[in-house]
XYZ file of C-alpha atoms in Angstrom:
408
model
C 140.105 64.847 72.807
C 140.978 62.126 75.308
C 140.537 62.381 79.058
C 144.232 62.869 79.865
C 144.524 65.666 77.352
C 141.373 67.306 78.683
C 142.773 67.228 82.205
C 146.011 68.843 81.061
C 144.035 71.462 79.162
C 141.852 72.337 82.168
C 144.901 72.391 84.455
C 146.664 74.802 82.123
C 143.557 76.985 81.892
C 143.217 76.996 85.669
C 146.858 77.966 86.014
C 146.361 80.802 83.576
C 143.344 82.137 85.481
C 145.012 81.658 88.875
C 147.807 83.940 87.782
C 145.225 86.757 87.616
C 142.781 85.398 90.159
C 141.326 88.748 91.247
C 140.468 89.673 87.666
C 139.064 86.199 87.018
C 137.022 86.329 90.228
C 135.490 89.658 89.227
C 134.575 88.296 85.790
C 132.999 85.167 87.258
C 131.352 87.300 89.968
C 129.405 89.304 87.397
C 128.008 86.099 85.936
C 127.348 84.730 89.429
C 125.284 87.767 90.440
C 123.360 87.688 87.161
C 122.431 84.006 87.471
C 121.555 84.343 91.173
C 119.318 87.328 90.408
C 117.494 85.308 87.756
C 116.848 82.437 90.177
C 115.599 84.751 92.945
C 113.356 86.707 90.599
C 111.846 83.492 89.240
C 111.249 82.238 92.796
C 109.678 85.483 93.993
C 107.563 85.724 90.851
C 106.381 82.160 91.304
C 105.605 82.738 94.987
C 103.746 85.975 94.322
C 101.726 84.353 91.541
C 100.750 81.413 93.744
C 99.793 83.704 96.611
C 97.636 85.949 94.429
C 95.881 82.997 92.794
C 95.315 81.418 96.192
C 93.687 84.606 97.450
C 91.545 84.966 94.333
C 90.376 81.372 94.418
C 89.678 81.491 98.182
C 86.139 82.543 97.300
C 85.921 79.766 94.734
C 86.287 79.952 90.983
C 82.540 80.009 90.395
C 81.754 83.412 91.954
C 79.982 86.116 89.935
C 79.959 89.763 91.028
C 77.251 92.142 89.851
C 78.081 95.865 89.959
C 75.950 98.820 89.056
C 76.990 100.345 85.719
C 74.735 103.362 85.873
C 76.588 106.656 86.233
C 75.396 110.092 87.364
C 77.008 113.265 86.028
C 77.609 116.311 88.156
C 79.618 119.493 88.026
C 80.091 121.855 85.111
C 79.722 120.165 81.696
C 79.545 116.738 83.327
C 83.164 116.723 84.471
C 82.583 114.313 87.336
C 80.636 111.091 87.547
C 79.542 108.836 90.358
C 78.050 105.359 90.456
C 74.325 105.113 91.021
C 73.187 101.795 92.365
C 70.185 100.159 90.761
C 70.608 96.835 92.572
C 68.189 95.687 95.236
C 68.230 92.777 97.702
C 65.288 91.278 95.820
C 67.573 91.009 92.742
C 69.854 88.699 94.732
C 66.921 86.592 95.891
C 65.717 86.249 92.285
C 69.222 85.311 91.078
C 69.480 82.686 93.811
C 66.433 80.937 92.362
C 67.903 80.657 88.842
C 68.873 77.265 87.462
C 72.605 76.669 87.931
C 72.873 79.094 90.879
C 74.157 77.827 94.212
C 73.026 81.031 95.912
C 73.221 84.820 95.829
C 73.398 87.643 98.309
C 73.241 91.439 98.392
C 75.779 93.517 100.262
C 77.012 97.017 100.795
C 80.269 98.158 102.385
C 80.936 101.360 104.277
C 83.979 102.729 106.079
C 82.682 103.382 109.575
C 84.249 104.524 112.827
C 83.949 101.733 115.390
C 84.613 101.979 119.121
C 85.407 99.079 121.429
C 86.505 98.600 125.040
C 90.177 99.340 124.311
C 90.236 101.410 121.130
C 88.564 103.182 118.233
C 89.293 102.614 114.547
C 87.849 103.013 111.056
C 86.989 99.709 109.381
C 84.912 98.245 106.565
C 81.405 97.336 107.691
C 79.712 94.816 105.401
C 75.930 94.933 105.491
C 74.579 91.734 103.997
C 72.076 88.946 104.034
C 73.025 86.043 106.354
C 73.935 83.702 103.489
C 77.086 85.743 102.756
C 79.005 83.626 105.262
C 78.169 80.455 103.342
C 78.926 82.020 99.938
C 82.268 83.427 101.129
C 83.198 80.174 102.867
C 83.588 81.881 106.227
C 84.208 79.913 109.436
C 83.836 80.829 113.087
C 86.492 80.832 115.764
C 83.935 81.787 118.425
C 80.206 82.472 118.761
C 77.765 82.291 115.851
C 76.648 84.064 112.656
C 73.638 86.365 112.673
C 70.486 84.709 111.305
C 67.599 85.526 108.952
C 65.274 86.524 111.796
C 67.796 89.055 113.100
C 68.274 90.360 109.546
C 64.541 90.785 108.893
C 63.973 92.508 112.238
C 67.013 94.814 111.826
C 68.771 93.669 114.996
C 71.973 95.435 115.938
C 74.185 92.373 115.980
C 77.610 91.923 114.398
C 80.209 89.305 113.457
C 83.758 90.567 113.743
C 87.070 89.758 112.037
C 90.180 88.984 114.076
C 92.235 92.038 113.089
C 89.377 94.395 113.919
C 88.815 92.635 117.254
C 92.497 93.118 118.090
C 92.158 96.840 117.327
C 89.130 97.175 119.562
C 89.859 94.780 122.419
C 93.416 93.459 122.089
C 93.613 89.781 122.940
C 90.281 89.796 124.775
C 87.161 88.298 123.230
C 84.361 90.603 122.080
C 81.718 87.895 121.676
C 78.795 88.767 123.918
C 80.084 92.326 124.387
C 78.920 95.605 122.896
C 80.761 97.858 120.454
C 79.652 101.149 118.912
C 79.178 102.029 115.217
C 78.599 105.729 114.785
C 77.857 105.775 118.528
C 75.138 103.124 118.133
C 75.531 99.963 120.245
C 75.934 96.626 118.432
C 76.176 93.219 120.115
C 79.048 91.068 118.814
C 77.687 87.527 118.388
C 80.628 85.855 116.645
C 84.251 86.110 115.536
C 85.411 84.806 112.135
C 88.340 82.558 111.415
C 91.263 84.521 109.898
C 91.279 84.780 106.078
C 94.355 86.954 105.474
C 94.480 89.549 102.713
C 92.844 89.552 99.297
C 94.486 89.951 95.870
C 94.479 93.732 96.276
C 96.230 93.596 99.653
C 93.114 94.392 101.687
C 92.966 92.756 105.113
C 89.873 90.535 105.053
C 89.997 90.231 108.848
C 89.666 93.969 109.406
C 85.915 93.846 108.743
C 82.636 93.781 110.566
C 79.528 92.040 109.224
C 76.059 93.274 110.195
C 72.570 92.397 108.873
C 71.668 94.191 105.632
C 68.427 95.641 106.947
C 70.252 96.980 110.007
C 72.902 98.554 107.815
C 70.313 100.140 105.518
C 68.524 101.681 108.500
C 71.543 102.653 110.626
C 74.305 103.408 108.108
C 72.709 104.065 104.689
C 69.990 106.506 105.637
C 67.213 104.011 104.982
C 67.941 103.521 101.268
C 66.837 100.262 99.623
C 69.597 99.880 97.021
C 72.851 97.995 97.579
C 76.266 98.420 96.020
C 76.932 94.827 95.026
C 75.456 91.404 94.408
C 77.413 88.186 94.864
C 76.244 84.996 93.170
C 77.823 81.543 93.000
C 77.297 79.023 90.253
C 76.919 75.356 91.055
C 80.133 74.664 89.114
C 82.626 76.354 86.797
C 80.827 74.812 83.823
C 77.613 76.538 84.864
C 79.133 80.041 84.992
C 78.580 80.834 81.302
C 74.910 79.876 81.332
C 74.287 81.530 84.687
C 75.790 84.873 83.635
C 73.482 84.893 80.605
C 70.504 84.102 82.824
C 71.481 86.826 85.322
C 71.750 89.348 82.474
C 68.352 88.363 81.119
C 66.775 88.438 84.571
C 68.178 91.819 85.631
C 67.270 93.456 82.318
C 63.740 92.190 82.794
C 63.572 93.322 86.422
C 65.035 96.764 85.582
C 62.598 97.237 82.651
C 65.366 97.744 80.073
C 64.146 97.884 76.473
C 65.895 96.003 73.592
C 68.935 97.999 72.485
C 69.132 99.854 75.769
C 72.499 99.283 77.525
C 72.703 97.287 80.744
C 72.623 99.330 83.952
C 74.801 96.679 85.627
C 77.998 94.776 84.861
C 79.077 91.208 85.627
C 82.544 90.144 86.687
C 83.437 86.513 87.315
C 86.179 85.049 89.434
C 87.556 83.290 86.354
C 88.022 86.693 84.707
C 89.950 87.817 87.777
C 92.190 84.746 87.503
C 92.738 85.322 83.773
C 93.618 88.962 84.472
C 96.128 87.916 87.107
C 97.563 85.246 84.802
C 98.074 87.887 82.125
C 99.806 90.130 84.657
C 101.959 87.169 85.669
C 102.971 86.556 82.034
C 103.940 90.224 81.647
C 105.917 90.023 84.881
C 107.702 86.870 83.661
C 108.538 88.524 80.344
C 109.969 91.503 82.229
C 112.052 89.168 84.388
C 113.343 87.401 81.290
C 114.360 90.717 79.744
C 116.175 91.874 82.868
C 117.884 88.490 83.186
C 118.975 88.550 79.552
C 120.516 92.012 79.961
C 122.331 91.074 83.173
C 123.733 87.880 81.664
C 124.819 89.683 78.503
C 126.632 92.274 80.606
C 128.342 89.453 82.498
C 129.299 87.823 79.182
C 130.848 91.065 77.936
C 132.855 91.215 81.166
C 134.212 87.710 80.598
C 135.125 88.554 77.018
C 136.961 91.684 78.161
C 138.958 89.729 80.753
C 139.946 87.062 78.229
C 140.957 89.680 75.624
C 143.221 91.315 78.191
C 144.631 87.891 79.021
C 145.374 87.206 75.340
C 147.132 90.554 75.052
C 149.268 89.934 78.126
C 150.165 86.386 77.131
C 151.065 87.004 73.487
C 154.690 86.001 74.065
C 153.596 82.780 75.771
C 151.321 82.012 72.822
C 154.183 82.681 70.403
C 156.522 80.332 72.271
C 153.928 77.585 72.362
C 153.242 77.978 68.666
C 157.030 77.970 67.975
C 157.543 74.640 69.746
C 154.716 72.941 67.864
C 151.407 73.859 69.452
C 148.581 73.901 66.900
C 146.014 76.638 66.437
C 143.282 74.487 67.942
C 145.428 73.829 71.026
C 145.545 77.581 71.692
C 141.833 77.882 70.872
C 140.885 75.136 73.342
C 143.101 76.583 76.062
C 141.263 79.908 76.094
C 137.894 78.214 75.642
C 138.758 76.097 78.674
C 139.349 79.282 80.653
C 135.915 80.525 79.530
C 134.404 77.197 80.625
C 135.987 77.497 84.082
C 134.666 81.043 84.450
C 131.231 79.873 83.255
C 131.166 76.938 85.684
C 132.229 79.156 88.575
C 129.803 81.956 87.723
C 126.875 79.882 86.487
C 127.129 77.085 89.045
C 127.878 79.410 91.929
C 125.076 81.742 90.877
C 122.582 78.871 90.745
C 123.556 77.736 94.258
C 123.529 81.302 95.603
C 120.128 81.924 93.995
C 118.678 78.761 95.525
C 120.041 79.750 98.955
C 118.529 83.232 98.624
C 115.198 81.767 97.471
C 115.229 79.414 100.456
C 115.849 82.386 102.764
C 112.912 84.255 101.206
C 110.683 81.227 101.729
C 111.778 80.676 105.325
C 111.780 84.276 106.530
C 109.290 85.888 104.125
C 105.549 85.458 103.702
C 105.749 83.751 100.291
C 105.234 80.026 99.925
C 106.743 78.385 96.811
C 108.695 75.345 95.714
C 112.425 75.919 95.323
C 113.091 76.728 91.628
C 115.592 73.923 91.092
C 114.890 73.500 87.371
C 115.112 77.267 86.628
C 118.344 77.375 88.687
C 119.873 74.539 86.644
C 118.695 76.220 83.441
C 120.088 79.624 84.462
C 123.407 78.057 85.490
C 123.665 76.204 82.164
C 122.772 79.416 80.305
C 125.546 81.207 82.192
C 128.010 78.530 81.053
C 126.868 78.832 77.431
C 127.116 82.639 77.534
C 130.611 82.397 78.967
C 131.675 80.052 76.147
C 130.047 82.190 73.453
C 131.701 85.376 74.685
C 134.972 83.520 75.216
C 135.042 82.298 71.635
C 136.214 85.617 70.124
C 139.274 85.969 72.418
C 140.090 82.283 71.862
C 139.920 82.698 68.069
C 142.051 85.815 68.299
C 144.711 83.962 70.290
C 144.600 80.979 67.927
C 144.972 83.271 64.918
C 148.354 84.617 66.025
C 151.361 83.286 64.110
C 154.600 82.519 66.015
C 156.388 85.406 64.287
C 153.651 87.932 65.092
C 153.327 86.750 68.681
C 157.057 86.778 69.440
C 157.559 90.139 67.732
C 154.826 91.721 69.918
């Protein structure tokens, strides 16, 4: 098909669609919305995935969490269970001395009512050894961290997050001032740099850090166990060996006999990333399914519009066939109309989707690269779907004989 003939064909197809422009616009609009939705969903999915992975990896990919796995049963017939901690600060110190370990700390978190100069709120209080700031990669916006001497002597000092400081004192600094935890005075010695929210949506800046020994004496009723241990391997390659060493060490320290189950469980940051990646793959598969359904619905709409067009233009088809038009000329005319609808719907949907994704990036909290390649792919898919669903009406029109068409 030469260029001149193609131009005439497209012009004739455009003329045919323009005669029923509202109907054609609605058909192309369905495809446009479907393609735009695909582009936006891909962009939001990509942005959410990046944000979650960024939050997970903020602690580093070589972190290892140790939880207590021992459970206590209570209530009639053991209907309820509760975690019983078997972890001690000395376990963290022993883990920190293992080969391949960068360090380890013990911590416990409690929801505590805290009062400041301008307000009172409930917030997470993290009782920990001083090295938690180094292991978590914390920075200071003001003041200092508490030190080992203050931890050993059980000093009532605290390092505060920005969100919590805003709750308690507004825009004013709390460094060097006193706040109250359970009506006990604590001196704020430092404020942390903001860290945002974690993968579970928890605000990491709505926290207060105090020395572990102080927390055990003031908030935990003097108990010696902690809820959690945090260890960091020297590198990702060392995680496998270090987890085995931690397991061996804790079993030895907890006097567990061979065959006896562990009274603790290990969870690495890499496992968290793999879990999130799996969730991301499921999310992407769901998006693909929704996109496929929406595009198929749009394709059915285009086919319906073209079938109606064939029905209405039967006489025109008969006249063209009577004056010498071939079957393939009629076939290409209706396929050309499907191509125009596909270009309008697919191309317009890709552009609309990119504009919507750009708006989400500019005015939302997600940071992602514009999905140009997925937009091009979705637009091309819309064009293909339009042609596939336009093929049946085109074949039907081409199959009409002059006698049949003129008689109808």
